[in-house]
Amino acid sequence: SGYFTTIQAGITFATAGDIVNVVAGTYAEDLVVAKALSLRGPNYGINPNTGTRVAEAIVIPATNDTTDGKLIQVLANDISIDGLTLDGDNPSISSGGTSFGGVESNCARAVRNQNSALNGVAITGLDLSNCVVRNFVTTGYYLERFTASPIAASGNYVRNNLFSNMRFRAVYAQCDIVATNNVITNTNTGIVVETIYIAAAPGFTPIISGNTITLANTGNTQRYMGICSNNRANPAPLLNISNNVINGSASTTTVGE
């Protein structure tokens, strides 16, 4: 065990399978997680939509990159992020951001399986739960599939999060996921799962259920979509989409499928 002044120092010190606990505070860091571990904030296990939260651990970008920026690079299997606030707006960065929803965002995506050199890393087991995710230019949870080395989906969870003020999408996955009981508000598009051509791992059943999504005009020019499943073929399993609520605010003028 150890005590550190930055989250990245704790991640670097940890060995695979460890838990990195983050205390309340604001951390301006661009994080890289390249080993299996659990990143836990002070609100670990507390749903921001239904529970009573204590003081937050807030992660904001250290640099401005509204095109390719990742607040957290996830580059290994079996990474979980729970009980944090991930915020794409760093007020101390005075220029270069993208303005929408009353903020100037400095980061494209909250979590993505792509490194700083823009090389994708095929992973599975990415769990984002009980987090507040807000103010990102493109996407909150972004999980790509890479044709050269596809992995059967297992352990990809997006559960009990609050996504707010997302200029484009809250969730985008090219791998099967379990997306349940999220509240997504002030976003152009809620949840997208597409290009699924392989079977999920035994025992992992993809589902999109219990989410409440409110679409809004965030300045993005794409059509509005609450939930989109696209380009799915055998042997991919059936995707259960059920018991979701999708609302369109007065700012939306056209709605896609």
mmCIF file of C-alpha atoms in Angstrom:
data_model
loop_
_atom_site.group_PDB
_atom_site.id
_atom_site.type_symbol
_atom_site.label_atom_id
_atom_site.label_comp_id
_atom_site.label_asym_id
_atom_site.label_seq_id
_atom_site.Cartn_x
_atom_site.Cartn_y
_atom_site.Cartn_z
ATOM 1 C CA SER A 1 0.000 0.000 0.000
ATOM 2 C CA GLY A 2 1.011 3.630 -0.363
ATOM 3 C CA TYR A 3 -0.212 7.228 -0.224
ATOM 4 C CA PHE A 4 0.215 9.604 -3.139
ATOM 5 C CA THR A 5 -0.674 13.167 -4.099
ATOM 6 C CA THR A 6 -1.831 12.219 -7.606
ATOM 7 C CA ILE A 7 -4.093 9.491 -8.906
ATOM 8 C CA GLN A 8 -1.596 8.541 -11.605
ATOM 9 C CA ALA A 9 1.109 7.909 -9.026
ATOM 10 C CA GLY A 10 -1.202 5.481 -7.272
ATOM 11 C CA ILE A 11 -2.028 3.732 -10.539
ATOM 12 C CA THR A 12 1.639 3.447 -11.438
ATOM 13 C CA PHE A 13 2.510 2.035 -7.998
ATOM 14 C CA ALA A 14 -0.320 -0.521 -8.035
ATOM 15 C CA THR A 15 0.037 -4.046 -9.317
ATOM 16 C CA ALA A 16 -2.564 -5.825 -11.451
ATOM 17 C CA GLY A 17 -5.710 -6.595 -9.492
ATOM 18 C CA ASP A 18 -5.163 -3.858 -6.899
ATOM 19 C CA ILE A 19 -7.662 -1.251 -5.703
ATOM 20 C CA VAL A 20 -6.685 2.413 -6.002
ATOM 21 C CA ASN A 21 -8.758 4.523 -3.600
ATOM 22 C CA VAL A 22 -9.155 8.215 -4.431
ATOM 23 C CA VAL A 23 -10.065 10.684 -1.686
ATOM 24 C CA ALA A 24 -12.276 13.719 -2.204
ATOM 25 C CA GLY A 25 -10.745 16.636 -4.069
ATOM 26 C CA THR A 26 -10.134 17.933 -7.573
ATOM 27 C CA TYR A 27 -7.445 16.301 -9.698
ATOM 28 C CA ALA A 28 -6.253 17.851 -12.965
ATOM 29 C CA GLU A 29 -4.796 14.734 -14.589
ATOM 30 C CA ASP A 30 -4.851 12.855 -17.881
ATOM 31 C CA LEU A 31 -4.855 9.305 -16.570
ATOM 32 C CA VAL A 32 -3.434 6.150 -18.132
ATOM 33 C CA VAL A 33 -4.536 2.757 -16.795
ATOM 34 C CA ALA A 34 -2.589 -0.060 -18.452
ATOM 35 C CA LYS A 35 -3.227 -2.866 -15.974
ATOM 36 C CA ALA A 36 -6.261 -4.548 -14.452
ATOM 37 C CA LEU A 37 -7.342 -2.604 -11.384
ATOM 38 C CA SER A 38 -10.250 -0.944 -9.593
ATOM 39 C CA LEU A 39 -10.269 2.843 -9.404
ATOM 40 C CA ARG A 40 -12.596 3.831 -6.567
ATOM 41 C CA GLY A 41 -13.727 7.268 -5.495
ATOM 42 C CA PRO A 42 -15.246 8.254 -2.142
ATOM 43 C CA ASN A 43 -18.693 7.471 -3.578
ATOM 44 C CA TYR A 44 -17.866 3.902 -4.492
ATOM 45 C CA GLY A 45 -21.104 1.930 -4.682
ATOM 46 C CA ILE A 46 -23.346 5.017 -4.315
ATOM 47 C CA ASN A 47 -25.667 5.638 -7.254
ATOM 48 C CA PRO A 48 -25.630 9.402 -7.994
ATOM 49 C CA ASN A 49 -29.247 9.224 -9.149
ATOM 50 C CA THR A 50 -30.712 7.636 -6.036
ATOM 51 C CA GLY A 51 -28.153 7.677 -3.230
ATOM 52 C CA THR A 52 -26.709 10.294 -0.882
ATOM 53 C CA ARG A 53 -23.203 11.180 -1.988
ATOM 54 C CA VAL A 54 -20.340 12.434 0.140
ATOM 55 C CA ALA A 55 -17.737 14.949 -1.103
ATOM 56 C CA GLU A 56 -16.653 14.011 -4.615
ATOM 57 C CA ALA A 57 -13.309 13.109 -6.129
ATOM 58 C CA ILE A 58 -13.423 15.129 -9.347
ATOM 59 C CA VAL A 59 -11.067 14.368 -12.224
ATOM 60 C CA ILE A 60 -10.624 17.122 -14.827
ATOM 61 C CA PRO A 61 -8.301 17.235 -17.841
ATOM 62 C CA ALA A 62 -4.787 18.570 -17.383
ATOM 63 C CA THR A 63 -4.498 19.475 -21.069
ATOM 64 C CA ASN A 64 -6.837 20.745 -23.759
ATOM 65 C CA ASP A 65 -7.708 18.286 -26.533
ATOM 66 C CA THR A 66 -11.257 18.456 -27.811
ATOM 67 C CA THR A 67 -10.629 16.108 -30.754
ATOM 68 C CA ASP A 68 -8.715 13.106 -29.402
ATOM 69 C CA GLY A 69 -8.424 13.776 -25.690
ATOM 70 C CA LYS A 70 -9.179 11.003 -23.191
ATOM 71 C CA LEU A 71 -9.550 11.833 -19.518
ATOM 72 C CA ILE A 72 -8.808 8.173 -18.732
ATOM 73 C CA GLN A 73 -7.025 5.894 -21.193
ATOM 74 C CA VAL A 74 -8.112 2.314 -20.459
ATOM 75 C CA LEU A 75 -5.532 -0.008 -21.987
ATOM 76 C CA ALA A 76 -6.004 -3.378 -20.276
ATOM 77 C CA ASN A 77 -8.706 -5.918 -19.539
ATOM 78 C CA ASP A 78 -10.725 -5.786 -16.333
ATOM 79 C CA ILE A 79 -10.614 -2.136 -15.351
ATOM 80 C CA SER A 80 -13.365 -0.761 -13.133
ATOM 81 C CA ILE A 81 -14.069 2.888 -12.349
ATOM 82 C CA ASP A 82 -16.581 3.512 -9.574
ATOM 83 C CA GLY A 83 -17.672 6.459 -7.464
ATOM 84 C CA LEU A 84 -15.827 9.294 -9.226
ATOM 85 C CA THR A 85 -16.875 12.484 -10.982
ATOM 86 C CA LEU A 86 -15.329 12.782 -14.451
ATOM 87 C CA ASP A 87 -15.601 16.347 -15.758
ATOM 88 C CA GLY A 88 -14.381 17.488 -19.169
ATOM 89 C CA ASP A 89 -14.261 21.155 -18.161
ATOM 90 C CA ASN A 90 -11.096 22.511 -16.545
ATOM 91 C CA PRO A 91 -11.840 26.161 -15.710
ATOM 92 C CA SER A 92 -8.127 26.959 -15.441
ATOM 93 C CA ILE A 93 -7.615 26.256 -19.162
ATOM 94 C CA SER A 94 -8.575 29.618 -20.582
ATOM 95 C CA SER A 95 -8.667 28.966 -24.330
ATOM 96 C CA GLY A 96 -9.049 26.283 -26.954
ATOM 97 C CA GLY A 97 -12.062 24.505 -25.518
ATOM 98 C CA THR A 98 -15.445 23.810 -27.093
ATOM 99 C CA SER A 99 -18.325 25.855 -25.710
ATOM 100 C CA PHE A 100 -21.718 24.262 -25.115
ATOM 101 C CA GLY A 101 -24.199 23.895 -22.299
ATOM 102 C CA GLY A 102 -22.740 26.759 -20.301
ATOM 103 C CA VAL A 103 -19.193 25.354 -20.121
ATOM 104 C CA GLU A 104 -16.043 25.282 -22.226
ATOM 105 C CA SER A 105 -15.095 21.620 -22.454
ATOM 106 C CA ASN A 106 -11.427 20.698 -22.793
ATOM 107 C CA CYS A 107 -11.697 16.964 -23.440
ATOM 108 C CA ALA A 108 -13.276 14.791 -26.112
ATOM 109 C CA ARG A 109 -14.010 11.593 -24.143
ATOM 110 C CA ALA A 110 -14.128 10.490 -20.534
ATOM 111 C CA VAL A 111 -12.851 6.916 -20.999
ATOM 112 C CA ARG A 112 -11.555 5.270 -24.162
ATOM 113 C CA ASN A 113 -9.420 2.263 -25.064
ATOM 114 C CA GLN A 114 -6.948 4.278 -27.108
ATOM 115 C CA ASN A 115 -3.466 5.477 -26.126
ATOM 116 C CA SER A 116 -1.787 8.854 -26.565
ATOM 117 C CA ALA A 117 -0.426 7.832 -29.974
ATOM 118 C CA LEU A 118 -4.036 7.192 -31.081
ATOM 119 C CA ASN A 119 -3.471 3.445 -31.235
ATOM 120 C CA GLY A 120 -6.455 1.411 -30.127
ATOM 121 C CA VAL A 121 -6.071 -1.430 -27.641
ATOM 122 C CA ALA A 122 -8.545 -4.313 -27.792
ATOM 123 C CA ILE A 123 -9.871 -4.886 -24.267
ATOM 124 C CA THR A 124 -12.864 -6.231 -22.421
ATOM 125 C CA GLY A 125 -14.060 -5.954 -18.846
ATOM 126 C CA LEU A 126 -14.470 -2.162 -18.768
ATOM 127 C CA ASP A 127 -16.815 -1.313 -15.898
ATOM 128 C CA LEU A 128 -17.999 2.261 -15.326
ATOM 129 C CA SER A 129 -20.438 2.420 -12.416
ATOM 130 C CA ASN A 130 -21.798 4.947 -9.928
ATOM 131 C CA CYS A 131 -20.004 7.862 -11.563
ATOM 132 C CA VAL A 132 -20.980 11.384 -12.560
ATOM 133 C CA VAL A 133 -19.787 12.012 -16.124
ATOM 134 C CA ARG A 134 -20.275 15.505 -17.520
ATOM 135 C CA ASN A 135 -19.137 18.131 -19.999
ATOM 136 C CA PHE A 136 -17.410 16.063 -22.695
ATOM 137 C CA VAL A 137 -17.285 17.068 -26.355
ATOM 138 C CA THR A 138 -17.969 13.669 -27.878
ATOM 139 C CA THR A 139 -18.545 10.697 -25.556
ATOM 140 C CA GLY A 140 -18.477 9.497 -21.956
ATOM 141 C CA TYR A 141 -17.922 5.716 -22.196
ATOM 142 C CA TYR A 142 -16.195 4.832 -25.486
ATOM 143 C CA LEU A 143 -15.240 1.202 -26.137
ATOM 144 C CA GLU A 144 -13.956 0.215 -29.567
ATOM 145 C CA ARG A 145 -13.643 -3.195 -31.194
ATOM 146 C CA PHE A 146 -10.556 -3.830 -33.289
ATOM 147 C CA THR A 147 -10.935 -6.244 -36.198
ATOM 148 C CA ALA A 148 -7.380 -7.549 -36.014
ATOM 149 C CA SER A 149 -7.851 -8.902 -32.502
ATOM 150 C CA PRO A 150 -11.515 -9.085 -31.493
ATOM 151 C CA ILE A 151 -12.268 -10.195 -27.947
ATOM 152 C CA ALA A 152 -15.499 -11.849 -26.850
ATOM 153 C CA ALA A 153 -17.303 -9.311 -24.691
ATOM 154 C CA SER A 154 -17.317 -9.996 -20.966
ATOM 155 C CA GLY A 155 -17.652 -7.634 -18.031
ATOM 156 C CA ASN A 156 -18.374 -4.457 -19.987
ATOM 157 C CA TYR A 157 -20.713 -2.600 -17.630
ATOM 158 C CA VAL A 158 -22.199 0.896 -17.654
ATOM 159 C CA ARG A 159 -24.374 0.994 -14.555
ATOM 160 C CA ASN A 160 -25.955 3.566 -12.265
ATOM 161 C CA ASN A 161 -24.188 6.588 -13.739
ATOM 162 C CA LEU A 162 -25.313 10.168 -14.271
ATOM 163 C CA PHE A 163 -24.234 11.487 -17.672
ATOM 164 C CA SER A 164 -24.963 15.180 -18.157
ATOM 165 C CA ASN A 165 -24.133 17.859 -20.710
ATOM 166 C CA MET A 166 -22.601 15.577 -23.312
ATOM 167 C CA ARG A 167 -22.274 17.406 -26.624
ATOM 168 C CA PHE A 168 -22.602 14.207 -28.674
ATOM 169 C CA ARG A 169 -23.060 10.825 -26.943
ATOM 170 C CA ALA A 170 -23.104 9.409 -23.456
ATOM 171 C CA VAL A 171 -22.182 5.802 -24.354
ATOM 172 C CA TYR A 172 -20.658 4.331 -27.519
ATOM 173 C CA ALA A 173 -19.568 0.698 -27.780
ATOM 174 C CA GLN A 174 -18.455 -1.586 -30.574
ATOM 175 C CA CYS A 175 -18.498 -4.440 -28.055
ATOM 176 C CA ASP A 176 -21.484 -5.825 -26.195
ATOM 177 C CA ILE A 177 -22.273 -4.113 -22.909
ATOM 178 C CA VAL A 178 -24.649 -4.173 -19.996
ATOM 179 C CA ALA A 179 -26.023 -0.613 -19.733
ATOM 180 C CA THR A 180 -28.547 -0.368 -16.909
ATOM 181 C CA ASN A 181 -30.133 2.268 -14.695
ATOM 182 C CA ASN A 182 -28.229 5.246 -16.024
ATOM 183 C CA VAL A 183 -29.644 8.758 -16.148
ATOM 184 C CA ILE A 184 -28.518 10.592 -19.279
ATOM 185 C CA THR A 185 -29.508 14.207 -19.626
ATOM 186 C CA ASN A 186 -28.756 17.112 -21.959
ATOM 187 C CA THR A 187 -27.166 15.006 -24.674
ATOM 188 C CA ASN A 188 -27.513 14.672 -28.435
ATOM 189 C CA THR A 189 -27.457 10.844 -28.359
ATOM 190 C CA GLY A 190 -27.846 8.464 -25.460
ATOM 191 C CA ILE A 191 -26.487 4.933 -26.018
ATOM 192 C CA VAL A 192 -25.051 3.444 -29.216
ATOM 193 C CA VAL A 193 -23.970 -0.194 -29.664
ATOM 194 C CA GLU A 194 -22.855 -1.173 -33.155
ATOM 195 C CA THR A 195 -20.717 -3.401 -35.382
ATOM 196 C CA ILE A 196 -21.201 -6.485 -33.201
ATOM 197 C CA TYR A 197 -20.213 -9.593 -35.167
ATOM 198 C CA ILE A 198 -18.889 -12.011 -32.548
ATOM 199 C CA ALA A 199 -20.474 -13.966 -29.727
ATOM 200 C CA ALA A 200 -20.217 -12.694 -26.179
ATOM 201 C CA ALA A 201 -18.269 -14.761 -23.659
ATOM 202 C CA PRO A 202 -20.264 -17.516 -21.932
ATOM 203 C CA GLY A 203 -22.317 -16.139 -19.057
ATOM 204 C CA PHE A 204 -22.262 -12.517 -20.255
ATOM 205 C CA THR A 205 -25.676 -11.369 -21.486
ATOM 206 C CA PRO A 206 -25.829 -7.898 -23.063
ATOM 207 C CA ILE A 207 -28.778 -5.685 -22.138
ATOM 208 C CA ILE A 208 -29.805 -2.029 -22.276
ATOM 209 C CA SER A 209 -32.476 -1.501 -19.647
ATOM 210 C CA GLY A 210 -33.791 0.878 -17.021
ATOM 211 C CA ASN A 211 -32.133 3.973 -18.478
ATOM 212 C CA THR A 212 -33.721 7.425 -18.544
ATOM 213 C CA ILE A 213 -32.476 9.536 -21.436
ATOM 214 C CA THR A 214 -33.315 13.167 -22.143
ATOM 215 C CA LEU A 215 -32.129 14.500 -25.495
ATOM 216 C CA ALA A 216 -31.333 18.153 -26.049
ATOM 217 C CA ASN A 217 -29.843 20.494 -28.621
ATOM 218 C CA THR A 218 -26.231 20.589 -27.476
ATOM 219 C CA GLY A 219 -24.848 22.190 -30.625
ATOM 220 C CA ASN A 220 -23.871 18.918 -32.280
ATOM 221 C CA THR A 221 -25.167 18.606 -35.839
ATOM 222 C CA GLN A 222 -25.905 14.858 -35.728
ATOM 223 C CA ARG A 223 -29.484 13.627 -35.505
ATOM 224 C CA TYR A 224 -30.883 12.888 -32.072
ATOM 225 C CA MET A 225 -31.075 9.248 -30.990
ATOM 226 C CA GLY A 226 -32.016 7.840 -27.626
ATOM 227 C CA ILE A 227 -30.757 4.271 -28.163
ATOM 228 C CA CYS A 228 -29.190 2.933 -31.360
ATOM 229 C CA SER A 229 -28.274 -0.673 -32.210
ATOM 230 C CA ASN A 230 -26.661 -0.883 -35.625
ATOM 231 C CA ASN A 231 -24.809 -3.480 -37.745
ATOM 232 C CA ARG A 232 -25.413 -6.550 -35.615
ATOM 233 C CA ALA A 233 -25.073 -10.039 -37.103
ATOM 234 C CA ASN A 234 -24.622 -13.691 -36.174
ATOM 235 C CA PRO A 235 -23.086 -15.054 -34.052
ATOM 236 C CA ALA A 236 -23.713 -11.990 -31.905
ATOM 237 C CA PRO A 237 -26.392 -12.691 -29.275
ATOM 238 C CA LEU A 238 -29.754 -10.971 -29.248
ATOM 239 C CA LEU A 239 -29.620 -7.592 -27.546
ATOM 240 C CA ASN A 240 -32.356 -7.019 -24.984
ATOM 241 C CA ILE A 241 -33.458 -3.362 -25.058
ATOM 242 C CA SER A 242 -36.272 -2.878 -22.558
ATOM 243 C CA ASN A 243 -37.827 -0.585 -19.972
ATOM 244 C CA ASN A 244 -36.010 2.562 -21.013
ATOM 245 C CA VAL A 245 -37.498 6.072 -20.993
ATOM 246 C CA ILE A 246 -36.472 8.475 -23.760
ATOM 247 C CA ASN A 247 -37.512 12.119 -23.653
ATOM 248 C CA GLY A 248 -36.918 14.967 -26.062
ATOM 249 C CA SER A 249 -36.545 18.442 -24.618
ATOM 250 C CA ALA A 250 -38.093 21.485 -26.282
ATOM 251 C CA SER A 251 -34.707 22.257 -27.868
ATOM 252 C CA THR A 252 -34.810 19.186 -30.124
ATOM 253 C CA THR A 253 -36.476 19.650 -33.486
ATOM 254 C CA THR A 254 -35.813 16.312 -35.219
ATOM 255 C CA VAL A 255 -35.494 12.841 -33.802
ATOM 256 C CA GLY A 256 -33.731 9.877 -35.401
ATOM 257 C CA GLU A 257 -34.601 6.243 -34.912
#
